[in-house]
Structures are given as C-alpha cells and as structure tokens.
Amino acid sequence: DTEVTQTPKHLVMGMTNKKSLKCEQHMGHRAMYWYKQKAKKPPELMFVYSYEKLSINESVPSRFSPECPNSSLLNLHLHALQPEDSALYLCASSQEEGGGAVYEQYFGPGTRLTVT
Amino acid sequence: RKEVEQDPGPFNVPEGATVAFNCTYSNSASQSFFWYRQDCRKEPKLLMSVYSSGNEDGRFTAQLNRASQYISLLIRDSKLSDSATYLCVVTTTDSWGKLQFGAGTQVVVTP
C-alpha cells in the first residue's frame, strides 16, 4: 500500500491566520518531504525530514514551519502567508533518504491552499 | 540551462497509437531516473523507474541513454486514460533526497 494522506484537501486562509497542514504515511518510510507546486509548474522541494530530523531546508521563508512529531507524521505550520503562497502543497515519503541510495518518492493528494 | 528539460507538448495522440518523448538532463553525475505522471489538479504518481538496461511495464517502455544524457518514454496502444502530464525526474549522487523535475510533457489521447 503506497498511500500518503493529507489534510485538509482545501484551505482558504487570510494573511493573519495561523493554520497547519498534515501528512501521514503508514508505509514505514523514514523520509518525508514537503513540496510546493504552482499551476503548470513542477513541484518545488521545500523541506526534507530523514529519521524525524530536518535534513534539507530549501531556503524557505520562516512563515512556513515544518514539524515531524514521529516517523509517520509531518506537519507544515503556516503563519502570516502572502497571496503568492497560494499553491498546491504536496507531501511525499520514501523508504529512506541519502546514504548513497535512491528510493522512489510517493506523493499524497496535496492541500490546495488559497491565501486571501 | 535547466537541469532537466522536456518538450512541453502537447502531444496529441489518436487512441491506439504509439507516442514517444524524451527528456534531457545536463548533470553527468545524474544517477537515478524516474517517470511520474500527473493528472490535472492531482498529485504526481510514480509511473516507473528507469534502469540502465531499459525497462518495460505493460504498454510503457523507458530507456536511458547515458552517453547522450537523455531518457525516453514510449507508450504503446494509447488509451484515453493515458492523457496526463508526464514528469521526468532525475537525482544526482550528491543530492539523493532532491528530485530534479522537468517541466513535464503533456499527452492528450483523442478518440
């Protein structure tokens, strides 16, 4: 079962709001990822967690704050976003990350975020 | 120059026909290669990994040409459900966790 779930599916928030996106996988994967995807563009990597530790931050603004409470869960906390942050936010997981091997990444259905 | 380049298409393909398209990559240290498909407003889904010897999965065949630094995807007997954007994805030896995405090739299968 290659399932990654994300909630909520849609989110509309104002620029002063605080909200969180959630991602869960039960495949025993030890690496989890956040991506941002704008219309007609490929996904852009934001963060990578490996064994529950942040291993890659692609210079993402601090208004995006990731959290990995355990190996199955990944959150993205949002605060003081801008309208240009409106996008599809995708979570992905893979068996592992790094160590000289490459593992396929499996994506969740995404959260479509609109910032007003 | 982009690290991964794809013809954006669209490739308009009659149902039952064969379509093939390529993806070129610029980094000779690229190590792993994948094809993902993405339907409109959906998440990317792994279609297949691409191995050095080439590989086939049903109607889909992927090839890797390291000398010319490109990978290809061929779809035989196209179905209407094959209509999607096909994303070429590459990783390099120094950034295993980072997928380099191409911009995607749109395929439209018509009745």
Coordinates of C-alpha atoms in Angstrom, one line a residue:
Chain A
D1 CA 0.0 0.0 0.0
T2 CA 1.7 3.2 -1.2
E3 CA -0.6 5.7 0.4
V4 CA 0.2 9.1 1.8
T5 CA -2.7 11.0 3.2
Q6 CA -3.0 14.8 3.6
T7 CA -5.5 17.0 5.3
P8 CA -7.2 19.3 4.6
K9 CA -7.8 18.9 0.9
H10 CA -8.6 22.6 0.5
L11 CA -7.7 25.5 2.8
V12 CA -8.5 29.2 2.5
M13 CA -6.8 31.5 4.9
G14 CA -6.2 35.1 5.5
M15 CA -2.8 36.7 5.7
T16 CA -3.1 37.0 9.5
N17 CA -4.2 33.4 10.1
K18 CA -2.3 30.5 11.6
K19 CA -3.1 27.1 10.1
S20 CA -1.4 23.7 9.8
L21 CA -1.2 21.1 7.0
K22 CA -1.0 17.5 8.0
C23 CA 0.5 14.5 6.3
E24 CA 0.6 10.9 7.3
Q25 CA 2.0 7.7 5.9
H26 CA 1.9 4.1 7.3
M27 CA 4.4 2.5 4.9
G28 CA 7.3 2.6 7.4
H29 CA 9.1 5.2 5.4
R30 CA 11.8 7.1 7.2
A31 CA 12.0 10.1 4.9
M32 CA 9.2 12.7 4.4
Y33 CA 9.1 15.7 2.2
W34 CA 7.1 18.9 1.6
Y35 CA 6.7 20.4 -1.9
K36 CA 5.0 23.4 -3.3
Q37 CA 3.5 23.3 -6.7
K38 CA 2.2 26.3 -8.7
A39 CA -0.1 25.8 -11.7
K40 CA 1.6 24.4 -14.8
K41 CA 4.9 24.1 -12.9
P42 CA 6.7 21.1 -11.5
P43 CA 6.8 20.6 -7.7
E44 CA 9.5 22.6 -5.8
L45 CA 11.1 21.0 -2.8
M46 CA 10.7 22.8 0.5
F47 CA 11.8 20.5 3.3
V48 CA 13.1 17.0 3.8
Y49 CA 13.0 15.1 7.0
S50 CA 15.1 12.0 7.4
Y51 CA 14.6 9.8 10.5
E52 CA 12.5 12.6 12.0
K53 CA 15.3 15.2 11.7
L54 CA 15.2 18.1 9.3
S55 CA 17.9 17.3 6.7
I56 CA 17.1 19.8 3.9
N57 CA 15.5 23.3 4.1
E58 CA 15.5 24.9 0.6
S59 CA 15.7 28.4 2.0
V60 CA 12.0 28.5 2.7
P61 CA 10.7 31.7 4.4
S62 CA 10.1 31.3 8.1
R63 CA 6.4 31.8 7.7
F64 CA 6.5 28.1 6.8
S65 CA 7.5 25.9 9.7
P66 CA 7.7 22.2 9.4
E67 CA 7.4 19.7 12.2
C68 CA 7.9 15.9 12.3
P69 CA 6.2 14.6 15.5
N70 CA 7.0 11.0 14.7
S71 CA 8.1 8.8 11.8
S72 CA 4.6 8.7 10.3
L73 CA 3.5 12.3 10.6
L74 CA 4.6 15.5 9.0
N75 CA 3.1 18.9 9.6
L76 CA 3.6 22.3 8.0
H77 CA 2.6 25.2 10.1
L78 CA 1.6 28.4 8.3
H79 CA 1.6 31.9 9.6
A80 CA 1.4 35.3 8.0
L81 CA 1.3 34.0 4.5
Q82 CA 1.2 36.1 1.4
P83 CA -1.2 35.7 -1.6
E84 CA 1.7 34.4 -3.7
D85 CA 2.0 31.5 -1.3
S86 CA -1.3 30.1 -2.8
A87 CA -0.4 26.8 -4.3
L88 CA -0.8 23.0 -4.1
Y89 CA 1.2 21.7 -1.1
L90 CA 2.3 18.2 -1.6
C91 CA 3.7 15.8 1.0
A92 CA 5.8 12.8 -0.1
S93 CA 7.6 9.9 1.6
S94 CA 10.3 7.5 0.6
Q95 CA 11.8 4.5 2.3
E96 CA 14.9 6.4 3.2
E97 CA 16.9 9.4 2.1
G98 CA 20.6 9.7 1.5
G99 CA 23.2 7.1 2.2
G100 CA 24.1 6.7 -1.4
A101 CA 20.9 5.0 -2.5
V102 CA 17.8 6.5 -4.1
Y103 CA 14.3 5.5 -3.2
E104 CA 11.1 6.3 -5.1
Q105 CA 9.0 9.0 -3.5
Y106 CA 5.3 8.6 -3.2
F107 CA 3.1 11.7 -3.1
G108 CA 0.0 12.5 -1.2
P109 CA -3.0 14.1 -2.9
G110 CA -2.0 17.6 -1.7
T111 CA -3.6 20.5 0.0
R112 CA -4.8 23.3 -2.3
L113 CA -4.1 26.5 -0.3
T114 CA -5.6 29.9 -1.1
V115 CA -4.3 32.9 0.8
T116 CA -6.6 35.9 0.7
Chain B
R1 CA 20.3 26.0 -18.8
K2 CA 17.7 23.9 -16.9
E3 CA 19.0 20.7 -15.3
V4 CA 16.1 18.6 -16.7
E5 CA 14.4 19.6 -20.0
Q6 CA 11.3 18.3 -21.6
D7 CA 9.2 19.2 -24.6
P8 CA 6.1 20.6 -23.1
G9 CA 3.9 19.3 -25.9
P10 CA 1.0 18.8 -26.1
F11 CA 1.4 15.6 -28.0
N12 CA -2.0 14.8 -29.5
V13 CA -2.2 11.1 -30.0
P14 CA -5.1 9.1 -31.5
E15 CA -6.3 6.3 -29.3
G16 CA -4.4 3.1 -30.1
A17 CA -1.4 4.9 -31.5
T18 CA 2.1 5.0 -30.1
V19 CA 3.7 8.1 -28.7
A20 CA 7.3 8.6 -27.5
F21 CA 9.1 11.6 -26.0
N22 CA 12.4 12.3 -24.4
C23 CA 13.8 14.2 -21.5
T24 CA 17.4 15.5 -21.4
Y25 CA 19.5 16.1 -18.3
S26 CA 22.5 18.3 -18.0
N27 CA 24.4 16.8 -15.0
S28 CA 26.5 13.9 -16.0
A29 CA 26.6 12.8 -12.3
S30 CA 22.8 12.1 -12.5
Q31 CA 22.3 8.7 -11.1
S32 CA 18.6 7.8 -10.9
F33 CA 15.8 8.4 -13.2
F34 CA 12.0 8.2 -13.0
W35 CA 8.9 9.0 -14.9
Y36 CA 5.9 10.3 -13.0
R37 CA 2.5 11.1 -14.4
Q38 CA 0.4 13.9 -13.1
D39 CA -3.3 14.4 -13.9
C40 CA -4.8 17.9 -13.8
R41 CA -5.0 19.1 -10.2
K42 CA -3.8 15.8 -8.8
E43 CA -0.6 14.7 -7.3
P44 CA 2.3 13.2 -9.3
K45 CA 2.2 9.4 -9.3
L46 CA 5.2 7.2 -9.9
L47 CA 4.9 5.6 -13.3
M48 CA 8.2 3.8 -13.4
S49 CA 11.9 3.9 -12.5
V50 CA 14.3 3.9 -15.4
Y51 CA 17.1 1.4 -15.4
S52 CA 20.3 1.4 -17.4
S53 CA 19.2 -1.6 -19.4
G54 CA 15.8 -0.1 -20.1
N55 CA 12.6 -1.5 -18.7
E56 CA 9.1 -2.2 -19.7
D57 CA 5.9 -2.2 -17.8
G58 CA 2.9 -3.2 -19.9
R59 CA 2.4 -0.6 -22.6
F60 CA 5.1 1.6 -21.2
T61 CA 8.8 1.4 -22.1
A62 CA 11.5 3.6 -20.6
Q63 CA 15.0 3.9 -22.0
L64 CA 18.2 5.6 -20.6
N65 CA 21.0 6.9 -22.9
R66 CA 23.8 8.0 -20.6
A67 CA 26.1 8.9 -23.5
S68 CA 23.6 11.5 -24.8
Q69 CA 22.2 12.2 -21.4
Y70 CA 18.5 11.6 -22.1
I71 CA 15.7 9.2 -21.1
S72 CA 12.7 8.4 -23.1
L73 CA 9.2 7.1 -22.5
L74 CA 7.2 5.2 -25.1
I75 CA 3.5 4.5 -24.7
R76 CA 2.0 1.8 -27.0
D77 CA -1.7 1.3 -27.8
S78 CA -2.5 4.6 -26.1
K79 CA -5.7 4.8 -24.0
L80 CA -7.8 7.8 -23.2
S81 CA -6.8 7.4 -19.6
D82 CA -3.1 8.0 -20.6
S83 CA -3.9 11.7 -21.1
A84 CA -1.8 13.4 -18.5
T85 CA 1.4 15.3 -18.0
Y86 CA 4.5 13.1 -17.8
L87 CA 7.2 14.4 -15.5
C88 CA 10.8 13.4 -16.0
V89 CA 12.7 13.2 -12.6
V90 CA 16.4 12.9 -12.1
T91 CA 18.6 12.6 -9.0
T92 CA 22.3 13.1 -8.6
T93 CA 24.8 11.4 -6.5
D94 CA 25.4 14.4 -4.2
S95 CA 21.7 15.1 -3.5
W96 CA 19.9 11.9 -3.1
G97 CA 16.9 13.4 -1.4
K98 CA 16.3 16.0 -4.0
L99 CA 14.4 15.2 -7.1
Q100 CA 15.1 17.4 -10.1
F101 CA 11.8 17.7 -12.0
G102 CA 11.4 18.5 -15.7
A103 CA 8.5 20.8 -16.5
G104 CA 6.5 18.0 -17.9
T105 CA 5.3 16.7 -21.3
Q106 CA 1.5 16.9 -21.8
V107 CA 0.0 14.0 -23.7
V108 CA -3.6 14.2 -25.0
V109 CA -5.1 11.0 -26.3
T110 CA -8.1 11.6 -28.5
P111 CA -10.9 9.2 -29.5

